[in-house]
Structure formats: C-alpha cells, structure tokens
Tab-separated table of C-alpha atoms in Angstrom:
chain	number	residue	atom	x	y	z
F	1	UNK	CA	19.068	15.669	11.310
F	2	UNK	CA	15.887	15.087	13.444
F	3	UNK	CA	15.060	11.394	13.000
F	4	UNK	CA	12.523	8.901	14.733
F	5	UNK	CA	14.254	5.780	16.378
F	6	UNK	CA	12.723	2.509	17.436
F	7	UNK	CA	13.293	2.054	21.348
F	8	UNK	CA	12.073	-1.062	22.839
F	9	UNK	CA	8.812	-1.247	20.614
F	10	UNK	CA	8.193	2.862	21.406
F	11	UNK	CA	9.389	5.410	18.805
F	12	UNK	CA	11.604	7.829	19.921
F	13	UNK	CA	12.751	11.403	18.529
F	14	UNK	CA	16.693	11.708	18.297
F	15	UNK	CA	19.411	12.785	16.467
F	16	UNK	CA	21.600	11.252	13.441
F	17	UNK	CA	24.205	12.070	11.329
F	18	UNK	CA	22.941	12.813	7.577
F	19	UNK	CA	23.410	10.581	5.300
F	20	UNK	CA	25.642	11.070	1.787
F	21	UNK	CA	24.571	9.591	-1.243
F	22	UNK	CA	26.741	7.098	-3.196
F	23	UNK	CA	26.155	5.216	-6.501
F	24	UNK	CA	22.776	5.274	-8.034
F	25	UNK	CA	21.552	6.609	-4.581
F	26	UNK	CA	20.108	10.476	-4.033
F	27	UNK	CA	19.716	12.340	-0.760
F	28	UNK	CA	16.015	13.975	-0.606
F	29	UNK	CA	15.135	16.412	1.918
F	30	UNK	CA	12.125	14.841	3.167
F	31	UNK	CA	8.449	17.265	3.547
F	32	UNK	CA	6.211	14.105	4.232
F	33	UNK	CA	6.193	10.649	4.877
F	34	UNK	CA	3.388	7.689	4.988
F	35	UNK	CA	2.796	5.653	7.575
F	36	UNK	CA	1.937	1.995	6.972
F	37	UNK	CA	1.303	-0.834	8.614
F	38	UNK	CA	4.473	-2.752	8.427
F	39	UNK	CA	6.239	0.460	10.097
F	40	UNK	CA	4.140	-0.560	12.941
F	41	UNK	CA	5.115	-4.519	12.405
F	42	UNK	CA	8.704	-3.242	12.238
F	43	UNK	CA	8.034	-1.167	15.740
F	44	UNK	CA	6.270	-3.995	17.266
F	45	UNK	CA	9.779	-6.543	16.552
F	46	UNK	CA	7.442	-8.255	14.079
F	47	UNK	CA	9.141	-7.145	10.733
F	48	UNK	CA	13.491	-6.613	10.622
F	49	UNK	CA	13.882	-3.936	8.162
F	50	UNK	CA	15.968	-6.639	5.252
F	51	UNK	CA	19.651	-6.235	5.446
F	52	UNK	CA	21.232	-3.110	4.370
F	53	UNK	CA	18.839	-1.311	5.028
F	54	UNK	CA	18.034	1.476	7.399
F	55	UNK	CA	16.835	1.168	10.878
F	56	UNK	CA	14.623	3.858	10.746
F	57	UNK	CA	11.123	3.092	9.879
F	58	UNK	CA	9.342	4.650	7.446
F	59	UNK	CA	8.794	3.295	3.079
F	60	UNK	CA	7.866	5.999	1.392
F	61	UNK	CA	8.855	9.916	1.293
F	62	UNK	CA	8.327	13.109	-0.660
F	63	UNK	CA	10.674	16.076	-1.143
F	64	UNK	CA	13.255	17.511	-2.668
F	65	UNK	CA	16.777	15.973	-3.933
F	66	UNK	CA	19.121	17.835	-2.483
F	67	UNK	CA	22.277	15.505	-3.308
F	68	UNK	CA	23.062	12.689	-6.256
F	69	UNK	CA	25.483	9.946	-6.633
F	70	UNK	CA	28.311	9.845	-9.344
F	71	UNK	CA	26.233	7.460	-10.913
F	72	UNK	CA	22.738	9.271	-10.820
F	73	UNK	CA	22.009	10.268	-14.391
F	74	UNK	CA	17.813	11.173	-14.729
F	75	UNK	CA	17.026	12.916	-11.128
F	76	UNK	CA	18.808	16.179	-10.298
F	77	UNK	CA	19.094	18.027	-7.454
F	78	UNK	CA	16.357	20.449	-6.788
F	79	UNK	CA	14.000	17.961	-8.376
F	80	UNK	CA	10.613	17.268	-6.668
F	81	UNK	CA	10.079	13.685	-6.084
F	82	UNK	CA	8.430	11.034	-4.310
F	83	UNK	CA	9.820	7.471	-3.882
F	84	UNK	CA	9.860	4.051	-2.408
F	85	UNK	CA	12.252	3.339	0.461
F	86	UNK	CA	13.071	0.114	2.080
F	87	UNK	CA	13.664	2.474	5.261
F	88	UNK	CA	14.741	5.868	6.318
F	89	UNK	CA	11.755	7.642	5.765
F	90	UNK	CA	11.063	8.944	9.522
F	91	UNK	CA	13.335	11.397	9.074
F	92	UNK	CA	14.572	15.437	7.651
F	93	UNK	CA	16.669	13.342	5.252
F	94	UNK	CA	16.915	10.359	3.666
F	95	UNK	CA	19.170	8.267	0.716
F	96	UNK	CA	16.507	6.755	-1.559
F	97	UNK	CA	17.327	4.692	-5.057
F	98	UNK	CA	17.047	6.751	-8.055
F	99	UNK	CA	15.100	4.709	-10.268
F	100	UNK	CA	12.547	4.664	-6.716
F	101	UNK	CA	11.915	8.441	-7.476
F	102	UNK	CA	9.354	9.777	-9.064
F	103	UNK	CA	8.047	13.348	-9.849
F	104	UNK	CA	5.490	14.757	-7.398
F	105	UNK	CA	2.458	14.885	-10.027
F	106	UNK	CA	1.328	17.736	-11.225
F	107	UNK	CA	-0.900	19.509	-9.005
F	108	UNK	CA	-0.484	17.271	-5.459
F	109	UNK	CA	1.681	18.819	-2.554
F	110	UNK	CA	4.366	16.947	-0.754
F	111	UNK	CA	1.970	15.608	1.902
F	112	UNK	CA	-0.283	14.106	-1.143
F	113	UNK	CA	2.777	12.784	-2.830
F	114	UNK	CA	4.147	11.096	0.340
F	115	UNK	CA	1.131	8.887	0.428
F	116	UNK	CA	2.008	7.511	-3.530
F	117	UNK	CA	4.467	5.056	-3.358
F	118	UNK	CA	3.947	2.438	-0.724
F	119	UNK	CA	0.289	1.452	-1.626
F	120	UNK	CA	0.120	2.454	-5.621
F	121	UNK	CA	3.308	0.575	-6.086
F	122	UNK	CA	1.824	-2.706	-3.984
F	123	UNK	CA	-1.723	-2.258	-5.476
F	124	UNK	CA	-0.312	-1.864	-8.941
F	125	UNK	CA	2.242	-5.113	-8.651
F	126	UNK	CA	-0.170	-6.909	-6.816
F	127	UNK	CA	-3.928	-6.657	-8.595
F	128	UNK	CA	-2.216	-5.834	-12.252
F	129	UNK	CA	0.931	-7.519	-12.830
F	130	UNK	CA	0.521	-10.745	-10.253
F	131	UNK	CA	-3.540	-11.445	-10.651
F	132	UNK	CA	-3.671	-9.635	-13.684
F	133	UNK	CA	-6.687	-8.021	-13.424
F	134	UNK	CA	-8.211	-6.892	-16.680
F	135	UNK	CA	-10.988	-4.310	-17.645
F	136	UNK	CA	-14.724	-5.522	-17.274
F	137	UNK	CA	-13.576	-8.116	-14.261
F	138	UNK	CA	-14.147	-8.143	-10.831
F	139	UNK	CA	-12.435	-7.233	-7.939
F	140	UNK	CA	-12.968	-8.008	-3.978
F	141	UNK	CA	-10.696	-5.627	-2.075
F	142	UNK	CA	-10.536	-6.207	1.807
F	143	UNK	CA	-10.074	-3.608	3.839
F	144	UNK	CA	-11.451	-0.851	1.536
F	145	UNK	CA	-10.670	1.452	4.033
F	146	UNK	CA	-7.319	1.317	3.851
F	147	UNK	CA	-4.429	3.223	2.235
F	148	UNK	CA	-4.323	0.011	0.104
F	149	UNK	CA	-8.405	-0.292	-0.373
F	150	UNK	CA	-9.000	3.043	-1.062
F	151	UNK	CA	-5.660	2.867	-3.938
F	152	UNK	CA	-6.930	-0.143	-5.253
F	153	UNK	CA	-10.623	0.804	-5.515
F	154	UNK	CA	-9.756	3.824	-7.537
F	155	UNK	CA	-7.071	2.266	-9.831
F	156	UNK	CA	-8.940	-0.739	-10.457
F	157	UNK	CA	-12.242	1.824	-11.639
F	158	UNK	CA	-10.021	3.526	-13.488
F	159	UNK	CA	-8.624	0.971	-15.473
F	160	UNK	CA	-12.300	-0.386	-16.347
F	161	UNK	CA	-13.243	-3.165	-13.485
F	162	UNK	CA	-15.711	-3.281	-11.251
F	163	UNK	CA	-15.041	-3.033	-7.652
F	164	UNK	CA	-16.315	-4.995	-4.155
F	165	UNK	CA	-14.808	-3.973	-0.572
F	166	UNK	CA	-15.570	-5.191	2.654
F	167	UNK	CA	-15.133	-2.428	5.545
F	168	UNK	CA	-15.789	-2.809	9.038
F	169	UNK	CA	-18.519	0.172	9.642
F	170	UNK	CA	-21.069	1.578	7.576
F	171	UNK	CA	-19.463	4.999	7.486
F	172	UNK	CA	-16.757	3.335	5.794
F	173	UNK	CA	-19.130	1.345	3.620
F	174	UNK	CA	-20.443	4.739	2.251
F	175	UNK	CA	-16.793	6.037	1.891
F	176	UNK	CA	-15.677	3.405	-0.101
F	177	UNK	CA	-18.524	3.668	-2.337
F	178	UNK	CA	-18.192	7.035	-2.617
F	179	UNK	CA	-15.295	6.880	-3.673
F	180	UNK	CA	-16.064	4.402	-6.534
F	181	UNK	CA	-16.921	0.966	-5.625
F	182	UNK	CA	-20.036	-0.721	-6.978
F	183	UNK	CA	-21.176	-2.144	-3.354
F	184	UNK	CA	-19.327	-2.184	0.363
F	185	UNK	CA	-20.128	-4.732	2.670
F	186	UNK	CA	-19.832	-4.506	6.503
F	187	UNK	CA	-17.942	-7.521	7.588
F	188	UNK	CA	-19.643	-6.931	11.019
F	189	UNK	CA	-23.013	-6.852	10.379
F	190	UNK	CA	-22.690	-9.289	6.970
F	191	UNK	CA	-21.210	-12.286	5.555
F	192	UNK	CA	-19.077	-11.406	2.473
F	193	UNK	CA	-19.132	-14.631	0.930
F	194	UNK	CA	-22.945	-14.916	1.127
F	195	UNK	CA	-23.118	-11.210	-0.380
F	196	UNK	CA	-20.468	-11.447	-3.128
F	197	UNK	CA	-22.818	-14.925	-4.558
F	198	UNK	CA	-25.552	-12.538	-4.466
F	199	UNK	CA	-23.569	-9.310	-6.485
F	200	UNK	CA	-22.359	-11.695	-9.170
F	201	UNK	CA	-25.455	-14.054	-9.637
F	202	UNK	CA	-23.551	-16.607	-7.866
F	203	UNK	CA	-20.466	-16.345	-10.290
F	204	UNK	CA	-18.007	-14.991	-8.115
F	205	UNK	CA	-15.290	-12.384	-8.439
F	206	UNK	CA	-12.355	-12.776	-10.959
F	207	UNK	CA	-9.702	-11.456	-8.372
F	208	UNK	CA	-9.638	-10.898	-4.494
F	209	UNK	CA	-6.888	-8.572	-2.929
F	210	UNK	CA	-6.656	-10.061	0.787
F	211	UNK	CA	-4.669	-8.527	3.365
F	212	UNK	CA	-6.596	-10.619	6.414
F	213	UNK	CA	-5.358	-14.062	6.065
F	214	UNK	CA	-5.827	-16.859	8.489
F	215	UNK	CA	-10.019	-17.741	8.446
F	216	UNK	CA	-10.530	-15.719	5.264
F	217	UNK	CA	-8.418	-18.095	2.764
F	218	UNK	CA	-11.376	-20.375	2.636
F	219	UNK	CA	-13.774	-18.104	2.200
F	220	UNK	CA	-11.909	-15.837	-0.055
F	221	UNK	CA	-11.830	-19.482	-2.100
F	222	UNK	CA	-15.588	-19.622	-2.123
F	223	UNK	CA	-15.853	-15.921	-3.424
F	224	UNK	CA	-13.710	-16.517	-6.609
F	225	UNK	CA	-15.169	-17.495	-10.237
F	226	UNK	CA	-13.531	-20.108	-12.260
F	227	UNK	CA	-10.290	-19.343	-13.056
F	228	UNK	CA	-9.832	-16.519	-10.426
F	229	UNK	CA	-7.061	-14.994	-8.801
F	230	UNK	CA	-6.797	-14.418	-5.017
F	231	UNK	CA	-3.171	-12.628	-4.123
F	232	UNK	CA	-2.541	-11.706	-0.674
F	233	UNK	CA	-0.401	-9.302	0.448
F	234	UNK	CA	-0.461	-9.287	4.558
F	235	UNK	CA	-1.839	-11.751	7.358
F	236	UNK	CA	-3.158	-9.820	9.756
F	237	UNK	CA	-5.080	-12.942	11.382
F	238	UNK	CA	-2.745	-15.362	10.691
F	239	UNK	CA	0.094	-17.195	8.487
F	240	UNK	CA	-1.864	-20.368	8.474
F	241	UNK	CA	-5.336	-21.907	7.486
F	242	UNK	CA	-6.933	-25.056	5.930
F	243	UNK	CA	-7.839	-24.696	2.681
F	244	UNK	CA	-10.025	-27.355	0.743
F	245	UNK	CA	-8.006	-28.097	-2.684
F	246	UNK	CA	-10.638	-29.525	-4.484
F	247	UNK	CA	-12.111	-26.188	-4.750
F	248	UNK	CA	-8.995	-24.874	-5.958
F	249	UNK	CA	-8.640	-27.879	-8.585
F	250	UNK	CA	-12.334	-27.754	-9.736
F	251	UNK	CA	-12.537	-23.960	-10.779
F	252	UNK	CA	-8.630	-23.833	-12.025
F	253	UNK	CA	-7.999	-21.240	-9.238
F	254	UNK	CA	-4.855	-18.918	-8.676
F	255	UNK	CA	-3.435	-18.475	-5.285
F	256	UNK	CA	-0.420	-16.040	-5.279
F	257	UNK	CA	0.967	-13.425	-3.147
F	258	UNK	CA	4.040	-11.104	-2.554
F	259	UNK	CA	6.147	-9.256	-0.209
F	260	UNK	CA	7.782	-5.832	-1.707
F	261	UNK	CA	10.090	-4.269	0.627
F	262	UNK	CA	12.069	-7.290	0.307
F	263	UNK	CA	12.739	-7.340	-3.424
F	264	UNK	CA	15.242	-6.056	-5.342
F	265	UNK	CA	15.370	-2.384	-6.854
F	266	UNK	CA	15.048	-3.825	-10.696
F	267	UNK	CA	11.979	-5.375	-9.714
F	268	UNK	CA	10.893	-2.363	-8.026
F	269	UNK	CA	11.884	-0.066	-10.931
F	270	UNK	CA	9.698	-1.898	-13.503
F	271	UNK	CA	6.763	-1.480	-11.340
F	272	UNK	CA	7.964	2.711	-10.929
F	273	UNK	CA	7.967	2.664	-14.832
F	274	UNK	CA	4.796	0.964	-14.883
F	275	UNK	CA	3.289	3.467	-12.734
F	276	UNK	CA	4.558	6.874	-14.485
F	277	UNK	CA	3.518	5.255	-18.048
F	278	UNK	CA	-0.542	4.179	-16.587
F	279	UNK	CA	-0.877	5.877	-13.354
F	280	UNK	CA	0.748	9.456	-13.370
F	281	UNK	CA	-1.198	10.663	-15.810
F	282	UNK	CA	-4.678	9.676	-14.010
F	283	UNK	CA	-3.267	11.501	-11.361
F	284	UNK	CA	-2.473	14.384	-13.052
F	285	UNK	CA	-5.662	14.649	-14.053
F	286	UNK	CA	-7.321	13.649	-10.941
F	287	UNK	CA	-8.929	11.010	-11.751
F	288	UNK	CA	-6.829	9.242	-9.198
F	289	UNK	CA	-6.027	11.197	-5.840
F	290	UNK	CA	-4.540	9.617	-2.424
F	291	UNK	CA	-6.678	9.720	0.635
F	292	UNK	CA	-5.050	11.646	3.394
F	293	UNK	CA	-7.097	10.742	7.023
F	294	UNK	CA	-4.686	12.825	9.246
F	295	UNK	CA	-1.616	14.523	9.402
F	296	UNK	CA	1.213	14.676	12.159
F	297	UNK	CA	4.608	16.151	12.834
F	298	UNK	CA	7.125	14.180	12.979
F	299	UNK	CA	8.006	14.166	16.406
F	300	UNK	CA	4.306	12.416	16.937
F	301	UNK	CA	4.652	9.376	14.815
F	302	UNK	CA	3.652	7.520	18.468
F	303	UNK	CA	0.467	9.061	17.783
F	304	UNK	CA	0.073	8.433	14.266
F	305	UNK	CA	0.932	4.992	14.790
F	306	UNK	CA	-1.555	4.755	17.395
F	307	UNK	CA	-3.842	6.231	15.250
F	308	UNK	CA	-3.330	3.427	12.637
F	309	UNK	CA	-3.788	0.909	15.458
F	310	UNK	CA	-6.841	1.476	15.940
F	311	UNK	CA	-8.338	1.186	12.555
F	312	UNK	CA	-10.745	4.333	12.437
F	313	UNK	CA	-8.765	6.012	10.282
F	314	UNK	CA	-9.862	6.081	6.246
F	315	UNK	CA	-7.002	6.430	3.882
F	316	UNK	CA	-3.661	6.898	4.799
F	317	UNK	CA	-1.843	8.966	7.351
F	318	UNK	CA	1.117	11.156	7.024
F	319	UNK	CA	3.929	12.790	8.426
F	320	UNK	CA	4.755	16.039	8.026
F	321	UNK	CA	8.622	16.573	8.221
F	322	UNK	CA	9.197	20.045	6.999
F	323	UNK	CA	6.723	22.593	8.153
C-alpha cells in the first residue's frame, strides 16, 4: 500500500506492507484523511506517536471496512465508516478500533466524513463533558478558524449557547460569524479581554476553549465569569505562564485540560457513543456540517501540511486517498 513516512521532519511517499486486523481491530480502506495540527507536531519531532501505535501520521480516516477481527461484532465489512486513529491514517489502508468507527452520516462523502472525528470528538470531550458547557452559557473559542473553532462554534449553537471566537483577520471574523457565532474578534487589531467585558456587560464568559497557551492563561482568567471553566487543549505559545490565583480563588474558577490521542479506547468509545446519540443526528440533518478549506492527494501531504502552517486556511484540510 501507498503510505506517507516521516523522514527527518519531511514527509515522504513509500511503500508498506498492509496491515491485518486482529482482535477488536478492522482494516478500512481509507478515501480521505484530516490533517491536524499534531500530525505536523509529530513531523516536526515535537509529538512521538504513544506506544503501540503506528508511525505513520495521520488521526482520523474515512472509508470502507474491508477486513474485521475475530472479535469485531457491530462493524462489518463493506460498512462505510469514519473513525479515530491514534495513527495510520496517511495511508490506502489502515487498522482502526472498532468501537472508533462510526457510520459516514447520511448525506456527507468520504472527504466530509474524514474531517469528523479528530475535532468533533476533542470539541465534544472537551467543551461538554470536561467544562460542561450547558445551553444559554457562554463560550470563548480561540482560534475560530480552525478545524476545532469552526466544530465547536457550530456544536456549541446547536446545543443552545452562545458563541465568542477570536480569529486573526477580518475575513475570518466574518466566517466565523457566518457560520454562527454571536461576535468575532480580531486578535490583531483588538484586545479580547477588553471586548469579551464589553459582550457580557462585564460578566464574563462561562467557558473558554484555549488552544494558545503561554500569555493567554491570564487573560483567558480575566475573561471568565464566576464559576467558569477554561479547558485547554494545545499550547501553541507555550507550556508555561504566571497565573494570579487569587483570581482563580475569588470567582471559584475551573482550570482543566486534556490530551486525547493518548487515552485509552474505553475512554474514547464513550465519547464515540456520545457523539452518534447528540451529534449524528444534527449532522444528518445538516444542522452541523465540517468545513473543508482544501483538498490534496495523498502524495502532497508536504503541501497540505504547509498549507496548515501557515494559518490561512479556514476549516480543516483533507487528504484524498482514493480518487
């Protein structure tokens, strides 16, 4: 099978032996796969793929099973699916855990379905289960442009809440609010702590979804309401920052945050179940819909990774495995 390999930080096209499915494991013949940022941590040396797993980069696919293990019970081969992988997914085939898969939703095509799992299954464990965000709150997402803004601004409108983002040009300002959130703000040309104050009367927002880190802790602190939750997911300026605790004391504040590729596939599972039960459905009926920016073959993930790099693209980006 045609694979892409990680060579000294570059990404290489080559050649692998397929892989057979064992256990609660199924083979799917990948059409599309998303590209996200930690495939380009993972690239860059900055994020070993957790043991076990595959080399190949690449968390989330979309195909067809074509292969089951002995102990594979509810997915069947010809079955179209989608599913979280904790590697693999550059690739014509890859092993992915059963209870990972789930249909392609009614109506979306592989590409569409290959950009489901990665962000809706962060967003989802992340915003709903960890900050427990409820309808009729608010929500700062950072990064609204992102596979996981533009996931979590529709979910969260979806599911009743209002919705803040922060985006780093106008044009993405208007996308985001386009596609649902009550007011963007252009970290450039504005200060978001300054503007958030001013959206909520000086109240604050009940939960921020931070994927910035470093410099933004303390301000994110500043932007929450008493008893608010701020969960962060990625530190893309930084691991560490000094945070005043008497702001976290005096409102009662939250501060949690998560990793998934590293967890185990029960904990993953309840979040798939979680998802097909709330989420599905609002896709079916498109009410929710993933943001494709661009598409490329597989043999030009370089480019699509460069592509990511450069943070002008809105939504996710995909590649496209099976013509």
């Amino acid at each position: 099978m045609r694979v892409i390999e990680i060579n000294q930080t570059l990404l290489t096209p080559s050649e692998r032996a397929v892989p057979v499915p064992s256990g609660q494991q199924v083979l799917v013949r990948v059409a599309a796969a998303g590209v996200n940022r930690p495939d380009v941590m993972q690239r860059q040396g900055l994020y070993p793929p957790p043991p076990g797993a595959s080399d190949i980069p690449g968390l989330e696919i979309a195909g067809t099973v074509v292969a089951v293990g002995d102990e594979v019970k509810h997915v069947r081969v010809g079955d179209a699916v989608c599913a979280l992988v904790t590697g693999g997914g550059y690739a014509e085939y890859c092993l992915a855990t059963a209870a990972l898969c789930l249909p392609v939703p009614s109506g979306l095509s592989f590409v569409e379905a290959a950009a489901l799992p990665e962000t809706f299954f962060t967003v989802w464990s992340n915003v709903f289960d960890r900050a427990r965000l409820a309808a009729h709150e608010t929500l700062l997402v950072h990064g609204g442009g992102s596979g996981i803004g533009t996931t979590a601004i529709q979910l969260a409108k979806a599911l009743g809440a209002n919705v803040y983002v922060t985006a780093g040009s106008e044009q993405k300002c208007q996308l985001c609010r386009a596609l649902g959130a009550d007011a963007a703000i252009n970290y450039h040309d504005q200060d978001f702590v300054d503007q958030i104050l001013a959206l909520t009367a000086q109240r604050g927002v009940d939960v921020v979804l931070d994927m910035v880190g470093g410099a933004y802790l303390a301000r994110n602190v500043k932007c929450l309401a008493e008893e608010g939750r701020l969960v962060q997911i990625a530190v893309q300026q930084g691991a560490k920052a000094e945070l005043n605790l008497w702001a976290v004391m005096l409102k009662r504040l939250t501060l949690t945050g998560s990793t998934l590729r590293a967890q185990d596939d029960g904990f993953k599972a309840a979040i798939a179940r979680q998802l097909y039960q709330t989420v599905w459905p609002l896709l079916a009926a498109g009410t929710v819909k993933p943001i494709i920016h661009a598409t490329f073959p597989l043999n030009q993930a370089a480019l699509a990774h460069d592509m990511m790099e450069s943070n002008q693209h809105f939504g996710k980006i995909i590649l496209q495995v099976a013509l």
